[in-house]
């Protein structure tokens, strides 16, 4: 079974020098009847369809497939409910982990979140100095929830 073990944190940008290049991401969600998330994402020149199960702490089932960008554009336009999440992603290596730092725009302007994938739920993690607060279990920070409850309304 495909599984994602991911922790999520808030970031102090004043303590970090961003890499020169970021990757533009636009993503939306296809409505489901349960807690499964079906995400359509265009990331740079590539597109992906991702299915995610319910969060159990930092763990959930995840399946991701690359799809044609034209299909993703049509899915975002016709199948995804409501607005999209726009952000720029920066990849930062710290110790042995690759961190994905997202700077949101649009209705989520001002939100900066860093995620790191782990091999095990109890894996020791050396936090970079630019990490402030862990928000892994706070559903407000789930990208799928940022559509209906954007950061600007908090």
Coordinates of N, CA, C and O in Angstrom, one line a residue:
X1 N 0.8 -1.2 0.0 CA 0.0 0.0 0.0 C 0.9 1.2 0.0 O 1.9 1.3 0.7
X2 N 0.5 2.2 -0.8 CA 1.3 3.5 -0.8 C 0.9 4.3 0.4 O -0.3 4.5 0.7
X3 N 1.9 4.8 1.1 CA 1.6 5.6 2.3 C 2.5 6.8 2.3 O 3.6 6.8 1.9
X4 N 1.9 7.9 2.8 CA 2.6 9.1 3.0 C 2.7 9.4 4.5 O 1.7 9.3 5.2
X5 N 3.9 9.7 4.9 CA 4.2 10.1 6.3 C 4.8 11.4 6.2 O 5.9 11.6 5.8
X6 N 4.0 12.4 6.6 CA 4.4 13.8 6.4 C 4.1 14.7 7.6 O 3.0 14.6 8.2
X7 N 5.0 15.5 8.0 CA 4.8 16.5 9.0 C 4.8 17.9 8.4 O 5.5 18.2 7.4
X8 N 4.0 18.8 9.0 CA 3.8 20.1 8.4 C 4.1 21.2 9.5 O 3.7 21.0 10.7
X9 N 4.8 22.3 9.1 CA 5.3 23.3 10.0 C 5.1 24.7 9.5 O 5.1 24.9 8.3
X10 N 4.9 25.7 10.4 CA 5.0 27.1 10.0 C 6.4 27.5 9.9 O 7.3 26.9 10.5
X11 N 6.7 28.6 9.2 CA 8.0 29.0 8.9 C 8.2 30.5 9.2 O 7.3 31.3 8.9
X12 N 9.4 30.9 9.6 CA 9.8 32.2 9.8 C 10.8 32.6 8.6 O 11.9 32.2 8.6
X13 N 10.2 33.2 7.6 CA 11.0 33.5 6.4 C 12.2 34.4 6.7 O 13.2 34.5 5.9
X14 N 12.2 35.2 7.8 CA 13.3 36.1 8.1 C 14.6 35.3 8.5 O 15.7 35.8 8.5
X15 N 14.4 34.0 8.8 CA 15.5 33.2 9.2 C 16.0 32.3 8.1 O 16.8 31.3 8.3
X16 N 15.5 32.5 6.9 CA 15.8 31.6 5.7 C 16.1 32.4 4.5 O 15.4 33.4 4.2
X17 N 17.1 32.0 3.7 CA 17.3 32.5 2.4 C 16.8 31.5 1.4 O 17.2 30.3 1.3
X18 N 15.8 31.9 0.7 CA 15.1 31.0 -0.3 C 16.0 30.7 -1.5 O 16.8 31.6 -1.9
X19 N 15.9 29.5 -2.0 CA 16.6 29.2 -3.3 C 16.1 30.2 -4.4 O 15.0 30.7 -4.3
X20 N 16.9 30.4 -5.4 CA 16.5 31.3 -6.5 C 15.3 30.9 -7.2 O 14.5 31.7 -7.6
X21 N 15.1 29.6 -7.5 CA 14.0 29.1 -8.3 C 13.0 28.4 -7.4 O 13.3 27.5 -6.6
X22 N 11.7 28.8 -7.7 CA 10.6 28.1 -7.1 C 9.8 27.5 -8.2 O 9.9 27.8 -9.3
X23 N 8.9 26.6 -7.8 CA 8.0 25.9 -8.8 C 6.6 26.4 -8.6 O 6.0 26.3 -7.4
X24 N 5.9 26.9 -9.6 CA 4.6 27.4 -9.5 C 3.6 26.2 -9.5 O 3.7 25.3 -10.3
X25 N 2.7 26.2 -8.5 CA 1.7 25.1 -8.3 C 0.3 25.7 -8.3 O 0.0 26.7 -7.7
X26 N -0.6 25.1 -9.1 CA -2.0 25.4 -9.1 C -2.7 24.1 -8.9 O -2.5 23.1 -9.6
X27 N -3.5 24.0 -7.8 CA -4.2 22.7 -7.5 C -5.6 23.0 -7.1 O -6.0 24.0 -6.5
X28 N -6.5 22.0 -7.4 CA -7.9 22.0 -7.0 C -8.3 20.6 -6.6 O -7.5 19.6 -6.7
X29 N -9.5 20.5 -6.1 CA -9.9 19.2 -5.5 C -11.3 18.8 -6.1 O -12.2 19.7 -6.2
X30 N -11.4 17.6 -6.5 CA -12.7 17.0 -7.0 C -13.5 16.6 -5.8 O -12.9 15.8 -4.9
X31 N -14.7 17.0 -5.7 CA -15.5 16.7 -4.5 C -15.7 15.2 -4.3 O -15.8 14.4 -5.3
X32 N -15.6 14.7 -3.1 CA -15.9 13.3 -2.8 C -16.9 13.2 -1.7 O -17.2 14.2 -1.0
X33 N -17.5 12.0 -1.5 CA -18.5 11.8 -0.4 C -18.0 11.5 0.9 O -18.7 11.6 1.9
X34 N -16.7 11.2 1.0 CA -16.1 10.9 2.3 C -14.8 11.7 2.5 O -14.7 12.8 2.0
X35 N -13.9 11.2 3.4 CA -12.7 12.0 3.7 C -11.6 11.7 2.8 O -10.5 12.2 3.0
X36 N -11.8 11.1 1.6 CA -10.8 10.9 0.6 C -10.7 12.2 -0.1 O -11.6 12.9 -0.4
X37 N -9.4 12.6 -0.4 CA -9.1 13.8 -1.2 C -8.6 13.4 -2.6 O -7.8 12.6 -2.7
X38 N -9.3 14.0 -3.6 CA -8.8 13.8 -5.0 C -8.3 15.1 -5.5 O -9.1 16.0 -5.7
X39 N -7.0 15.2 -5.7 CA -6.4 16.5 -6.0 C -5.9 16.4 -7.5 O -5.3 15.5 -7.9
X40 N -6.1 17.6 -8.2 CA -5.6 17.8 -9.5 C -4.5 18.9 -9.3 O -4.9 20.0 -8.8
X41 N -3.3 18.6 -9.8 CA -2.2 19.6 -9.6 C -1.4 19.8 -10.9 O -1.0 18.9 -11.5
X42 N -1.2 21.1 -11.2 CA -0.3 21.4 -12.2 C 0.9 22.1 -11.5 O 0.8 23.0 -10.8
X43 N 2.1 21.4 -11.7 CA 3.3 21.9 -11.0 C 4.4 22.1 -12.1 O 4.9 21.1 -12.6
X44 N 4.6 23.4 -12.4 CA 5.6 23.7 -13.4 C 5.0 23.2 -14.8 O 3.9 23.6 -15.1
X45 N 5.7 22.4 -15.4 CA 5.3 21.9 -16.7 C 4.6 20.5 -16.7 O 4.2 19.9 -17.7
X46 N 4.4 20.0 -15.5 CA 3.9 18.6 -15.3 C 2.5 18.7 -14.5 O 2.3 19.7 -13.8
X47 N 1.7 17.6 -14.7 CA 0.5 17.6 -14.0 C 0.3 16.2 -13.3 O 0.8 15.2 -13.8
X48 N -0.5 16.2 -12.2 CA -0.7 15.0 -11.4 C -2.1 14.9 -10.9 O -2.7 15.9 -10.6
X49 N -2.6 13.6 -10.8 CA -3.8 13.3 -10.2 C -3.4 12.5 -8.9 O -2.7 11.5 -9.0
X50 N -3.9 13.0 -7.8 CA -3.5 12.3 -6.5 C -4.8 12.0 -5.7 O -5.7 12.8 -5.6
X51 N -4.7 10.8 -5.2 CA -5.8 10.3 -4.3 C -5.2 10.1 -2.9 O -4.2 9.4 -2.8
X52 N -5.8 10.7 -1.9 CA -5.3 10.6 -0.5 C -6.4 10.2 0.4 O -7.5 10.7 0.3
X53 N -6.1 9.3 1.3 CA -7.0 8.8 2.3 C -7.1 9.7 3.5 O -6.4 10.8 3.5
X54 N -7.8 9.4 4.5 CA -8.0 10.2 5.7 C -6.7 10.3 6.5 O -6.0 9.3 6.6
X55 N -6.4 11.4 7.0 CA -5.3 11.6 7.9 C -5.4 10.9 9.2 O -6.5 10.9 9.8
X56 N -4.4 10.1 9.5 CA -4.3 9.5 10.8 C -3.0 10.0 11.5 O -1.9 9.4 11.3
X57 N -3.1 11.2 12.0 CA -1.8 11.9 12.5 C -1.0 12.4 11.3 O -1.5 13.1 10.5
X58 N 0.2 11.9 11.2 CA 1.1 12.3 10.1 C 1.0 11.3 9.0 O 1.8 11.4 8.0
X59 N 0.2 10.3 9.1 CA 0.1 9.2 8.1 C -1.2 9.1 7.3 O -2.3 9.4 7.9
X60 N -1.1 8.8 6.0 CA -2.3 8.6 5.2 C -1.9 7.8 4.0 O -0.8 7.9 3.5
X61 N -2.9 7.2 3.4 CA -2.7 6.5 2.1 C -2.6 7.5 1.0 O -3.4 8.5 1.0
X62 N -1.7 7.3 0.0 CA -1.6 8.2 -1.1 C -1.2 7.5 -2.3 O -0.3 6.7 -2.3
X63 N -1.9 7.8 -3.4 CA -1.6 7.4 -4.8 C -1.5 8.6 -5.7 O -2.4 9.4 -5.7
X64 N -0.4 8.7 -6.4 CA -0.2 9.8 -7.3 C 0.2 9.4 -8.7 O 1.1 8.5 -8.8
X65 N -0.4 10.0 -9.7 CA -0.1 9.6 -11.1 C 0.1 10.8 -12.0 O -0.7 11.8 -11.9
X66 N 1.1 10.8 -12.8 CA 1.3 11.9 -13.7 C 0.3 11.8 -14.8 O 0.0 10.6 -15.3
X67 N -0.3 12.9 -15.2 CA -1.3 12.9 -16.3 C -1.0 14.0 -17.2 O -0.2 14.9 -16.9
X68 N -1.6 14.0 -18.5 CA -1.3 15.1 -19.4 C -1.8 16.4 -18.8 O -2.8 16.5 -18.2
X69 N -1.0 17.5 -19.1 CA -1.3 18.8 -18.5 C -2.6 19.3 -19.1 O -3.4 19.9 -18.3
X70 N -2.9 19.0 -20.3 CA -4.2 19.4 -20.9 C -5.4 18.8 -20.2 O -6.4 19.4 -20.0
X71 N -5.2 17.5 -19.7 CA -6.3 16.9 -18.9 C -6.4 17.6 -17.6 O -7.6 17.8 -17.1
X72 N -5.3 17.9 -17.0 CA -5.4 18.6 -15.7 C -6.1 19.9 -15.8 O -6.9 20.3 -14.9
X73 N -5.7 20.7 -16.8 CA -6.4 22.0 -17.0 C -7.9 21.8 -17.2 O -8.7 22.6 -16.6
X74 N -8.3 20.8 -17.9 CA -9.7 20.6 -18.1 C -10.4 20.1 -16.8 O -11.5 20.6 -16.4
X75 N -9.7 19.3 -16.0 CA -10.2 18.8 -14.7 C -10.4 20.0 -13.7 O -11.4 20.1 -13.0
X76 N -9.4 20.9 -13.7 CA -9.4 22.0 -12.8 C -10.6 22.9 -13.2 O -11.3 23.5 -12.3
X77 N -10.9 23.1 -14.5 CA -11.9 23.9 -15.0 C -13.3 23.3 -14.8 O -14.3 24.0 -14.4
X78 N -13.4 22.0 -15.0 CA -14.8 21.4 -15.1 C -15.1 20.5 -13.9 O -16.3 20.4 -13.6
X79 N -14.2 19.9 -13.2 CA -14.5 19.0 -12.2 C -14.2 19.4 -10.7 O -14.8 18.9 -9.8
X80 N -13.3 20.4 -10.6 CA -12.9 20.8 -9.3 C -13.9 21.8 -8.8 O -14.3 22.8 -9.5
X81 N -14.2 21.7 -7.5 CA -15.2 22.6 -6.9 C -14.5 23.8 -6.4 O -13.5 23.8 -5.7
X82 N -15.1 25.0 -6.7 CA -14.7 26.2 -6.2 C -13.3 26.7 -6.7 O -12.9 26.3 -7.8
X83 N -12.6 27.5 -5.9 CA -11.4 28.1 -6.3 C -10.2 27.1 -6.3 O -10.4 25.9 -5.9
X84 N -9.1 27.5 -6.7 CA -7.9 26.7 -6.6 C -6.9 27.2 -5.6 O -7.1 28.4 -5.1
X85 N -5.9 26.4 -5.2 CA -4.9 26.8 -4.3 C -3.7 27.1 -5.2 O -3.2 26.3 -6.0
X86 N -3.1 28.4 -5.1 CA -2.0 28.8 -5.8 C -0.8 29.0 -4.8 O -1.0 29.6 -3.8
X87 N 0.4 28.5 -5.2 CA 1.5 28.7 -4.3 C 2.8 28.5 -5.2 O 2.8 28.0 -6.3
X88 N 3.9 28.9 -4.5 CA 5.2 28.7 -5.1 C 5.9 27.8 -4.1 O 6.0 28.0 -2.9
X89 N 6.5 26.7 -4.7 CA 7.2 25.7 -3.8 C 8.7 25.8 -4.0 O 9.2 25.9 -5.1
X90 N 9.4 25.8 -2.9 CA 10.9 25.8 -2.9 C 11.3 24.5 -2.2 O 10.8 24.1 -1.2
X91 N 12.3 23.9 -2.8 CA 12.8 22.6 -2.3 C 14.1 22.9 -1.5 O 15.0 23.6 -2.1
X92 N 14.2 22.5 -0.2 CA 15.3 22.9 0.6 C 15.8 21.6 1.3 O 15.0 20.9 2.0
X93 N 17.0 21.3 1.2 CA 17.6 20.1 1.9 C 18.2 20.6 3.2 O 18.9 21.6 3.3
X94 N 17.8 19.9 4.3 CA 18.3 20.1 5.6 C 18.6 18.8 6.3 O 17.7 18.0 6.3
X95 N 19.8 18.6 6.7 CA 20.3 17.3 7.2 C 20.0 16.3 6.1 O 20.4 16.5 4.9
X96 N 19.3 15.2 6.4 CA 19.1 14.2 5.3 C 17.7 14.3 4.7 O 17.3 13.4 4.0
X97 N 17.0 15.3 5.0 CA 15.6 15.5 4.6 C 15.4 16.6 3.5 O 16.1 17.6 3.6
X98 N 14.5 16.3 2.6 CA 14.1 17.3 1.6 C 12.8 18.0 2.1 O 11.8 17.3 2.3
X99 N 12.9 19.3 2.3 CA 11.7 20.1 2.8 C 11.1 20.7 1.6 O 11.8 21.2 0.7
X100 N 9.7 20.7 1.6 CA 9.0 21.4 0.5 C 8.4 22.7 1.2 O 7.5 22.5 2.1
X101 N 8.8 23.8 0.9 CA 8.4 25.1 1.5 C 7.4 25.8 0.5 O 7.8 26.0 -0.6
X102 N 6.2 26.0 0.9 CA 5.2 26.6 0.1 C 4.8 28.0 0.6 O 4.5 28.2 1.7
X103 N 4.9 28.9 -0.4 CA 4.5 30.3 -0.1 C 3.2 30.5 -0.9 O 3.2 30.5 -2.2
X104 N 2.1 30.7 -0.2 CA 0.8 30.7 -0.8 C 0.5 32.1 -1.4 O 1.0 33.1 -0.8
X105 N -0.4 32.2 -2.3 CA -0.9 33.5 -2.9 C -2.4 33.4 -2.9 O -3.0 32.5 -2.5
X106 N -3.0 34.5 -3.6 CA -4.4 34.5 -3.7 C -5.1 34.7 -2.3 O -4.6 35.5 -1.5
X107 N -6.1 33.9 -2.0 CA -6.9 34.0 -0.8 C -6.1 33.5 0.4 O -6.4 33.7 1.6
X108 N -4.9 32.9 0.1 CA -4.1 32.3 1.2 C -2.8 33.1 1.3 O -1.8 32.6 1.9
X109 N -2.7 34.3 0.7 CA -1.6 35.2 0.8 C -1.1 35.3 2.2 O -1.9 35.5 3.1
X110 N 0.2 35.2 2.5 CA 0.7 35.4 3.8 C 1.0 34.1 4.5 O 1.7 34.0 5.5
X111 N 0.4 33.0 4.0 CA 0.7 31.7 4.6 C 1.9 31.0 4.0 O 2.1 31.0 2.8
X112 N 2.8 30.6 4.9 CA 4.0 29.9 4.5 C 4.1 28.6 5.3 O 4.1 28.7 6.6
X113 N 4.2 27.5 4.6 CA 4.2 26.2 5.3 C 5.3 25.3 4.7 O 5.6 25.4 3.5
X114 N 6.0 24.6 5.6 CA 7.0 23.6 5.1 C 6.6 22.2 5.5 O 6.1 22.0 6.6
X115 N 6.7 21.3 4.6 CA 6.4 19.9 4.8 C 7.6 19.1 4.6 O 8.5 19.4 3.8
X116 N 7.7 18.0 5.3 CA 8.8 17.0 5.2 C 8.2 15.6 5.2 O 7.4 15.3 6.1
X117 N 8.6 14.8 4.3 CA 8.2 13.4 4.3 C 9.2 12.5 5.0 O 10.4 12.7 4.9
X118 N 8.7 11.6 5.8 CA 9.5 10.7 6.7 C 9.4 9.3 6.2 O 8.4 8.9 5.6
X119 N 10.3 8.5 6.6 CA 10.3 7.0 6.3 C 9.4 6.3 7.4 O 8.9 5.2 7.1
X120 N 9.3 6.8 8.6 CA 8.6 6.2 9.7 C 8.0 7.3 10.5 O 8.5 8.4 10.6
X121 N 6.8 7.0 11.1 CA 6.1 8.0 11.9 C 6.9 8.4 13.1 O 6.9 9.6 13.5
X122 N 7.8 7.6 13.7 CA 8.5 7.9 14.9 C 10.0 8.3 14.5 O 10.8 8.4 15.4
X123 N 10.2 8.6 13.2 CA 11.6 9.0 12.8 C 12.0 10.3 13.5 O 11.2 11.2 13.6
X124 N 13.2 10.3 14.0 CA 13.8 11.5 14.6 C 14.0 12.6 13.5 O 14.5 12.3 12.4
X125 N 13.7 13.8 13.8 CA 13.7 14.9 12.9 C 14.4 16.1 13.5 O 14.0 16.6 14.5
X126 N 15.5 16.5 12.8 CA 16.3 17.7 13.3 C 15.7 18.9 12.6 O 15.8 19.0 11.4
X127 N 15.0 19.7 13.3 CA 14.3 20.9 12.7 C 15.2 22.0 12.4 O 16.1 22.4 13.2
X128 N 15.1 22.6 11.2 CA 15.9 23.8 10.8 C 15.5 24.9 11.7 O 14.4 25.0 12.3
X129 N 16.4 25.9 11.8 CA 16.1 27.1 12.7 C 14.9 27.9 12.2 O 14.4 28.7 13.0
X130 N 14.5 27.8 10.9 CA 13.5 28.6 10.4 C 12.1 28.0 10.6 O 11.1 28.6 10.3
X131 N 12.0 26.9 11.3 CA 10.7 26.3 11.7 C 10.2 26.9 12.9 O 11.0 27.1 13.9
X132 N 8.9 27.2 13.0 CA 8.4 27.9 14.2 C 7.4 26.9 15.0 O 7.7 26.7 16.1
X133 N 6.4 26.4 14.3 CA 5.4 25.7 15.0 C 4.9 24.5 14.1 O 4.7 24.7 12.9
X134 N 4.7 23.4 14.8 CA 4.2 22.2 14.0 C 2.7 22.3 13.9 O 2.0 22.6 14.9
X135 N 2.1 22.1 12.7 CA 0.7 22.2 12.4 C 0.2 20.9 11.7 O -0.9 20.9 11.1
X136 N 0.9 19.8 11.9 CA 0.6 18.6 11.2 C -0.9 18.2 11.4 O -1.6 17.7 10.5
X137 N -1.3 18.2 12.6 CA -2.7 17.8 13.0 C -3.8 18.8 12.9 O -4.9 18.6 13.3
X138 N -3.4 20.0 12.5 CA -4.4 21.1 12.5 C -5.0 21.1 11.1 O -4.4 21.5 10.1
X139 N -6.3 20.7 11.0 CA -6.9 20.6 9.6 C -7.0 22.0 8.9 O -7.2 22.0 7.7
X140 N -6.9 23.1 9.6 CA -6.9 24.4 8.9 C -5.8 24.5 7.8 O -6.0 25.2 6.8
X141 N -4.7 23.8 8.0 CA -3.6 23.8 7.1 C -3.6 22.8 6.0 O -2.7 22.8 5.2
X142 N -4.6 21.9 6.0 CA -4.7 21.0 4.9 C -5.1 21.8 3.6 O -6.0 22.7 3.7
X143 N -4.4 21.6 2.5 CA -4.6 22.4 1.3 C -6.1 22.3 0.9 O -6.7 23.3 0.4
X144 N -6.7 21.1 1.1 CA -8.1 20.9 0.7 C -9.0 21.9 1.5 O -10.0 22.3 1.0
X145 N -8.7 22.1 2.7 CA -9.5 23.0 3.6 C -9.2 24.5 3.3 O -10.1 25.3 3.6
X146 N -8.1 24.8 2.7 CA -7.7 26.2 2.4 C -8.6 26.8 1.3 O -8.7 28.0 1.1
X147 N -9.3 25.9 0.6 CA -10.3 26.4 -0.5 C -11.5 26.9 0.2 O -12.0 28.0 -0.2
X148 N -12.1 26.2 1.1 CA -13.3 26.7 1.7 C -13.1 27.6 2.9 O -14.0 28.4 3.3
X149 N -11.9 27.5 3.5 CA -11.6 28.4 4.7 C -10.2 29.0 4.5 O -9.2 28.6 5.1
X150 N -10.1 29.9 3.5 CA -8.8 30.5 3.2 C -8.2 31.3 4.3 O -8.9 31.8 5.2
X151 N -6.9 31.4 4.3 CA -6.1 32.0 5.3 C -6.5 33.4 5.6 O -6.5 33.9 6.7
X152 N -6.9 34.2 4.5 CA -7.3 35.6 4.7 C -8.5 35.7 5.7 O -8.7 36.8 6.2
X153 N -9.3 34.7 5.9 CA -10.5 34.8 6.8 C -10.2 34.3 8.2 O -11.2 34.2 9.0
X154 N -9.0 33.9 8.5 CA -8.7 33.4 9.9 C -8.7 34.5 10.9 O -8.4 35.6 10.7

